[in-house]
CSV table of C-alpha atoms in Angstrom, one decimal:
chain,number,residue,atom,x,y,z
A,1,MET,CA,-5.6,-30.2,-15.3
A,2,VAL,CA,-1.8,-29.1,-15.0
A,3,CYS,CA,-0.9,-25.6,-14.7
A,4,SER,CA,2.5,-24.0,-15.4
A,5,VAL,CA,3.7,-20.6,-15.5
A,6,HIS,CA,6.4,-19.3,-17.9
A,7,PRO,CA,7.8,-15.6,-17.5
A,8,HIS,CA,8.3,-15.4,-20.9
A,9,HIS,CA,5.2,-17.2,-22.3
A,10,GLY,CA,2.4,-16.8,-19.8
A,11,VAL,CA,0.5,-19.6,-18.3
A,12,TYR,CA,-0.4,-23.0,-19.7
A,13,LEU,CA,-3.2,-25.1,-18.3
A,14,GLU,CA,-3.3,-28.5,-20.1
A,15,ARG,CA,-5.4,-31.7,-19.7
A,16,VAL,CA,-3.2,-34.7,-19.4
A,17,PRO,CA,-4.6,-38.3,-19.6
A,18,GLY,CA,-4.4,-40.0,-16.0
A,19,VAL,CA,-3.5,-37.2,-14.2
A,20,ASN,CA,-5.9,-35.9,-11.2
A,21,ALA,CA,-6.4,-32.1,-10.7
A,22,PRO,CA,-4.9,-31.0,-7.3
A,23,ALA,CA,-6.8,-30.0,-4.6
A,24,ALA,CA,-8.6,-26.7,-4.8
A,25,ARG,CA,-6.8,-23.9,-2.9
A,26,SER,CA,-8.7,-21.5,-0.9
A,27,VAL,CA,-5.7,-19.6,0.1
A,28,THR,CA,-3.3,-17.4,-2.2
A,29,ARG,CA,0.2,-16.7,-1.9
A,30,PRO,CA,2.3,-14.1,-2.6
A,31,PRO,CA,4.9,-12.8,-5.4
A,32,GLY,CA,8.5,-13.3,-4.1
A,33,GLY,CA,10.4,-12.2,-7.6
A,34,SER,CA,10.3,-9.5,-10.3
A,35,GLU,CA,7.2,-9.5,-12.6
A,36,PRO,CA,7.6,-10.4,-16.2
A,37,ASP,CA,9.2,-8.2,-18.7
A,38,GLN,CA,7.1,-9.1,-21.8
A,39,PRO,CA,4.2,-7.5,-22.1
A,40,GLY,CA,3.3,-9.4,-25.5
A,41,CYS,CA,3.1,-12.6,-23.7
A,42,TYR,CA,0.1,-14.7,-24.1
A,43,CYS,CA,-1.9,-17.3,-22.2
A,44,TRP,CA,-3.5,-20.2,-24.0
A,45,LEU,CA,-5.8,-23.2,-22.6
A,46,HIS,CA,-5.2,-26.3,-24.6
A,47,ALA,CA,-8.1,-28.1,-24.9
A,48,ILE,CA,-8.5,-32.2,-24.9
A,49,GLN,CA,-7.4,-33.5,-28.4
A,50,ARG,CA,-11.0,-33.9,-30.1
A,51,THR,CA,-12.1,-36.2,-32.9
A,52,SER,CA,-14.0,-34.9,-35.7
A,53,HIS,CA,-15.4,-35.9,-39.3
A,54,SER,CA,-13.9,-34.5,-42.6
A,55,PRO,CA,-16.3,-33.6,-45.4
A,56,ALA,CA,-15.6,-36.8,-46.9
A,57,GLY,CA,-16.5,-38.7,-43.7
A,58,GLN,CA,-13.3,-39.7,-42.6
A,59,LYS,CA,-12.1,-39.1,-39.0
A,60,MET,CA,-9.5,-36.5,-38.2
A,61,SER,CA,-7.7,-35.4,-34.8
A,62,HIS,CA,-6.7,-32.3,-34.1
A,63,ARG,CA,-5.6,-30.1,-31.0
A,64,GLU,CA,-7.9,-26.7,-30.2
A,65,SER,CA,-6.6,-23.9,-28.9
A,66,LEU,CA,-8.6,-21.4,-26.9
A,67,GLN,CA,-7.8,-18.1,-25.3
A,68,LEU,CA,-7.9,-17.9,-21.7
A,69,LEU,CA,-10.1,-14.9,-21.7
A,70,ASP,CA,-12.6,-16.7,-24.2
A,71,LEU,CA,-13.8,-18.9,-21.2
A,72,PRO,CA,-16.4,-17.9,-18.9
A,73,TRP,CA,-15.0,-16.1,-16.1
A,74,ASP,CA,-17.1,-16.9,-13.3
A,75,ASP,CA,-17.9,-20.6,-13.6
A,76,VAL,CA,-14.8,-21.4,-15.4
A,77,VAL,CA,-11.8,-19.6,-15.0
A,78,PHE,CA,-12.6,-18.2,-11.3
A,79,GLN,CA,-13.9,-21.8,-10.4
A,80,HIS,CA,-11.9,-24.1,-12.1
A,81,ILE,CA,-8.5,-22.5,-13.1
A,82,PHE,CA,-7.4,-19.9,-11.1
A,83,PRO,CA,-7.7,-21.6,-7.4
A,84,TYR,CA,-4.6,-23.4,-8.5
A,85,LEU,CA,-2.5,-20.7,-9.2
A,86,ASN,CA,-0.9,-18.4,-6.5
A,87,VAL,CA,-0.4,-14.7,-6.3
A,88,GLU,CA,2.7,-14.4,-8.4
A,89,ASP,CA,1.2,-16.2,-10.9
A,90,LEU,CA,-2.0,-14.1,-11.2
A,91,CYS,CA,0.5,-10.9,-10.9
A,92,CYS,CA,2.0,-12.3,-14.2
A,93,LEU,CA,-1.1,-12.7,-15.8
A,94,ARG,CA,-1.9,-9.0,-15.0
A,95,GLU,CA,0.8,-7.7,-16.8
A,96,VAL,CA,0.1,-9.4,-20.0
A,97,SER,CA,-3.0,-7.1,-21.4
A,98,LYS,CA,-5.6,-4.6,-20.0
A,99,GLY,CA,-7.7,-7.7,-20.5
A,100,PHE,CA,-5.9,-9.8,-18.3
A,101,GLN,CA,-5.6,-7.1,-15.8
A,102,LYS,CA,-9.2,-6.8,-15.8
A,103,LEU,CA,-9.4,-10.6,-15.2
A,104,PHE,CA,-7.2,-10.2,-12.1
A,105,ILE,CA,-8.9,-7.4,-10.7
A,106,ASP,CA,-12.5,-9.1,-11.2
A,107,TYR,CA,-11.1,-12.3,-9.7
A,108,MET,CA,-9.5,-10.7,-6.5
A,109,SER,CA,-12.7,-9.0,-5.8
A,110,THR,CA,-14.2,-12.3,-5.4
A,111,CYS,CA,-11.5,-13.3,-2.8
A,112,LYS,CA,-12.6,-13.7,0.7
A,113,LYS,CA,-9.1,-15.3,2.1
A,114,LEU,CA,-6.1,-13.7,1.1
A,115,ASP,CA,-2.6,-15.6,2.6
A,116,LEU,CA,0.7,-13.6,1.7
A,117,SER,CA,2.6,-15.1,4.8
A,118,ASP,CA,6.2,-15.7,4.4
A,119,CYS,CA,6.3,-13.6,1.2
A,120,THR,CA,8.9,-11.2,0.1
A,121,MET,CA,6.7,-8.4,-1.7
A,122,THR,CA,7.2,-4.9,-1.2
A,123,ASN,CA,4.3,-2.8,1.0
A,124,GLN,CA,3.8,-0.9,-2.2
A,125,TYR,CA,2.8,-3.9,-4.1
A,126,PHE,CA,0.8,-5.0,-1.2
A,127,GLN,CA,-1.1,-1.6,-1.1
A,128,LYS,CA,-1.9,-2.1,-5.0
A,129,ILE,CA,-3.6,-5.3,-4.5
A,130,LEU,CA,-5.7,-4.1,-1.6
A,131,VAL,CA,-6.4,-1.0,-4.0
A,132,ILE,CA,-8.5,-3.6,-6.1
A,133,LYS,CA,-11.1,-3.5,-3.1
A,134,CYS,CA,-11.1,-7.1,-2.0
A,135,LYS,CA,-14.0,-7.9,0.2
A,136,LEU,CA,-11.9,-10.0,2.3
A,137,LYS,CA,-12.7,-12.0,5.7
A,138,ALA,CA,-9.4,-13.2,6.3
A,139,LEU,CA,-5.8,-11.7,6.1
A,140,LEU,CA,-2.9,-13.5,6.9
A,141,LEU,CA,0.6,-11.7,7.1
A,142,ALA,CA,2.6,-13.6,9.2
A,143,ASN,CA,6.4,-13.4,9.1
A,144,CYS,CA,5.9,-10.2,6.7
A,145,GLN,CA,8.7,-8.2,7.5
A,146,TRP,CA,7.5,-5.4,4.8
A,147,LEU,CA,4.4,-4.9,6.6
A,148,SER,CA,4.8,-1.1,7.2
A,149,LEU,CA,2.4,1.4,8.8
A,150,ASP,CA,1.3,2.6,5.4
A,151,CYS,CA,0.0,-1.1,4.7
A,152,TRP,CA,-1.8,-1.0,8.5
A,153,LYS,CA,-3.7,2.1,7.1
A,154,ALA,CA,-4.3,0.5,3.6
A,155,ILE,CA,-6.0,-2.6,5.3
A,156,ILE,CA,-7.8,0.0,7.6
A,157,GLN,CA,-9.0,2.3,4.5
A,158,HIS,CA,-9.9,-0.4,2.0
A,159,GLN,CA,-11.4,-3.3,4.2
A,160,SER,CA,-14.7,-3.3,6.3
A,161,ASP,CA,-15.4,-7.2,7.1
A,162,LEU,CA,-12.4,-8.9,8.5
A,163,GLN,CA,-13.1,-11.6,10.9
A,164,HIS,CA,-9.3,-13.0,10.9
A,165,ILE,CA,-6.2,-11.1,10.8
A,166,SER,CA,-2.5,-12.8,11.4
A,167,THR,CA,0.4,-10.3,11.7
A,168,ALA,CA,2.4,-13.3,13.6
A,169,ASN,CA,6.1,-12.2,13.3
A,170,SER,CA,5.7,-9.3,11.4
A,171,SER,CA,6.6,-5.7,11.7
A,172,ASP,CA,5.3,-3.4,14.6
A,173,VAL,CA,2.8,-1.0,14.5
A,174,ASP,CA,2.2,1.8,16.6
A,175,ILE,CA,-0.7,1.9,19.3
A,176,GLN,CA,-2.7,4.4,17.7
A,177,THR,CA,-3.0,2.4,14.4
A,178,LEU,CA,-3.7,-0.5,16.5
A,179,GLU,CA,-6.7,1.1,17.9
A,180,GLN,CA,-8.1,2.4,14.9
A,181,PHE,CA,-7.7,-1.5,13.4
A,182,PHE,CA,-10.1,-2.5,16.2
A,183,CYS,CA,-12.4,0.1,16.0
A,184,LYS,CA,-12.6,-0.7,12.4
A,185,PHE,CA,-13.0,-4.4,12.4
A,186,SER,CA,-15.3,-4.9,15.4
A,187,ARG,CA,-16.5,-8.3,14.1
A,188,LEU,CA,-12.8,-10.0,14.3
A,189,LYS,CA,-12.8,-13.8,15.7
A,190,VAL,CA,-9.1,-14.7,15.3
A,191,VAL,CA,-6.5,-12.5,16.0
A,192,GLU,CA,-2.7,-13.3,15.8
A,193,LEU,CA,-0.2,-10.8,16.9
A,194,ASP,CA,2.6,-13.1,18.0
A,195,LYS,CA,5.8,-11.4,18.7
A,196,MET,CA,4.4,-7.9,18.3
A,197,GLU,CA,6.9,-6.5,20.6
A,198,LEU,CA,5.1,-2.9,21.1
A,199,LEU,CA,1.8,-4.7,22.0
A,200,THR,CA,1.0,-3.5,25.7
A,201,ASP,CA,-2.1,-4.0,28.0
A,202,VAL,CA,-3.2,-0.8,26.7
A,203,GLY,CA,-3.3,-2.4,23.0
A,204,LEU,CA,-5.4,-5.3,24.7
A,205,HIS,CA,-7.8,-2.8,26.5
A,206,HIS,CA,-8.6,-1.2,22.7
A,207,LEU,CA,-9.2,-4.9,21.5
A,208,ALA,CA,-11.4,-5.8,24.3
A,209,THR,CA,-13.2,-2.9,24.1
A,210,ASN,CA,-14.2,-3.0,20.4
A,211,CYS,CA,-14.0,-6.5,19.6
A,212,THR,CA,-16.1,-8.7,21.8
A,213,HIS,CA,-16.5,-11.5,19.5
A,214,ILE,CA,-13.1,-12.9,19.4
A,215,GLU,CA,-13.0,-16.5,19.9
A,216,THR,CA,-9.1,-17.1,19.4
A,217,LEU,CA,-6.4,-14.7,20.6
A,218,SER,CA,-2.8,-15.5,20.0
A,219,VAL,CA,-0.5,-13.0,21.3
A,220,ALA,CA,2.7,-15.3,21.9
A,221,GLY,CA,6.1,-13.4,22.4
A,222,CYS,CA,4.5,-10.3,23.3
A,223,TRP,CA,6.3,-9.8,26.6
A,224,LYS,CA,5.1,-6.5,27.6
A,225,LEU,CA,1.7,-8.2,28.4
A,226,THR,CA,0.6,-8.8,31.9
A,227,ASP,CA,-2.5,-10.0,33.8
A,228,SER,CA,-4.3,-6.6,33.6
A,229,GLY,CA,-4.4,-6.6,29.9
A,230,LEU,CA,-5.6,-10.5,29.6
A,231,LYS,CA,-8.3,-9.5,32.4
A,232,LYS,CA,-9.5,-7.0,30.3
A,233,VAL,CA,-10.1,-9.2,27.1
A,234,VAL,CA,-11.5,-12.4,29.3
A,235,ASN,CA,-13.9,-10.0,30.8
A,236,HIS,CA,-15.1,-8.7,27.7
A,237,CYS,CA,-14.9,-11.3,25.1
A,238,LEU,CA,-17.2,-14.0,26.6
A,239,LYS,CA,-16.8,-16.1,23.6
A,240,LEU,CA,-12.8,-16.6,23.8
A,241,LYS,CA,-12.3,-20.1,23.7
A,242,LEU,CA,-8.5,-20.2,22.9
A,243,LEU,CA,-5.6,-18.0,23.9
A,244,ASN,CA,-1.7,-18.4,23.2
A,245,ILE,CA,0.4,-16.7,25.7
A,246,GLN,CA,3.4,-18.4,25.3
A,247,ASN,CA,6.8,-16.6,26.1
A,248,CYS,CA,5.0,-13.8,27.8
A,249,PRO,CA,7.0,-14.1,31.3
A,250,ARG,CA,4.9,-11.1,33.1
A,251,VAL,CA,1.8,-13.3,33.1
A,252,THR,CA,1.5,-15.0,36.2
A,253,GLU,CA,0.8,-18.5,37.0
A,254,LYS,CA,-2.1,-17.8,39.2
A,255,TYR,CA,-3.9,-15.9,36.4
A,256,LEU,CA,-3.4,-18.9,33.9
A,257,CYS,CA,-4.5,-21.4,36.4
A,258,SER,CA,-7.9,-19.3,36.6
A,259,LEU,CA,-8.4,-19.4,33.1
A,260,CYS,CA,-8.2,-23.1,32.8
A,261,VAL,CA,-10.9,-23.2,35.5
A,262,ARG,CA,-12.9,-20.8,33.4
A,263,GLY,CA,-12.9,-23.3,30.5
A,264,ILE,CA,-10.4,-21.1,28.2
A,265,HIS,CA,-7.8,-23.7,26.2
A,266,VAL,CA,-4.8,-21.9,27.4
A,267,ILE,CA,-1.3,-22.4,25.4
A,268,SER,CA,1.5,-21.3,27.3
A,269,SER,CA,5.3,-22.1,27.5
A,270,CYS,CA,4.6,-24.3,30.8
A,271,SER,CA,1.2,-26.5,30.7
A,272,VAL,CA,-1.7,-24.8,32.7
A,273,ALA,CA,-2.7,-28.5,33.8
A,274,TYR,CA,0.8,-29.3,35.2
A,275,MET,CA,0.7,-25.8,37.0
A,276,VAL,CA,-2.6,-26.6,38.4
A,277,LYS,CA,-1.8,-29.9,39.6
A,278,ARG,CA,1.4,-28.7,41.5
A,279,ARG,CA,-0.7,-26.0,43.0
A,280,LYS,CA,-3.1,-28.4,44.6
A,281,GLN,CA,-0.2,-30.6,45.9
A,282,VAL,CA,1.0,-27.8,47.8
A,283,ASN,CA,-2.5,-27.1,49.1
A,284,TYR,CA,-2.5,-30.7,50.5
A,285,LEU,CA,0.6,-29.4,52.4
A,286,GLY,CA,-1.3,-26.9,54.6
A,287,ILE,CA,-0.5,-23.9,52.3
A,288,ASN,CA,-3.4,-22.4,50.9
A,289,ILE,CA,-3.0,-20.6,47.3
A,290,GLN,CA,-5.7,-20.1,45.0
A,291,ILE,CA,-5.9,-22.3,41.6
């Protein structure tokens, strides 16, 4: 099945002999350009060429076409067609007609994971997607400079079961909103807040207090963090397995080594194993330091 989108003619899906369908994608990506300006465009599914018999018994071949809306939505469209399209394609479909708008809304309501990383969409468009009330478990927003305070509030308002959030290298958010976010999503397991310059130990205290199921925490480039904030997380989040604290200069080598001893995999600017080794070597010289 080969999928292609034309801005003026809709989406065409055609089975080509000898061409295998691509691997299904559970992650969708966002629109980067303008939406189609042709509301009258249409969408067809080109079926495999079939052979039928004429009334006289003679064979004749022809190509049949079906409208996409004629196919079973849950069993065919959502399972075997839409997973191959990105969000930009789906948004183009939404503008075709009320029927396609309903199709788009129904599909988005079934999505559990939405990847909008590296997109150039507007915060207004993002809020429009969440108004559909997707019941997401994973929301990836890395490198989204358009991610505004209103977007954070929309997430808090319309979502309820997030377990994975990534806002790495995106716009900052104030501590009050971050506190509301952590209070709302207490079942978070993976949190990626890389390069959030406004994140302080206070923010980590809110995270540790509310989100005790955290297994992976990435705060690389959050230069205001210290040992105090990380201690709060480690002491409350007993399931923590991976901690990324690259480029966090206020976190001490002594504390990083203690995390390694506790069995937490630490990603830092300097190898923790090397730090532990050199501290042991210093001890051999008769200078006792904690490892």
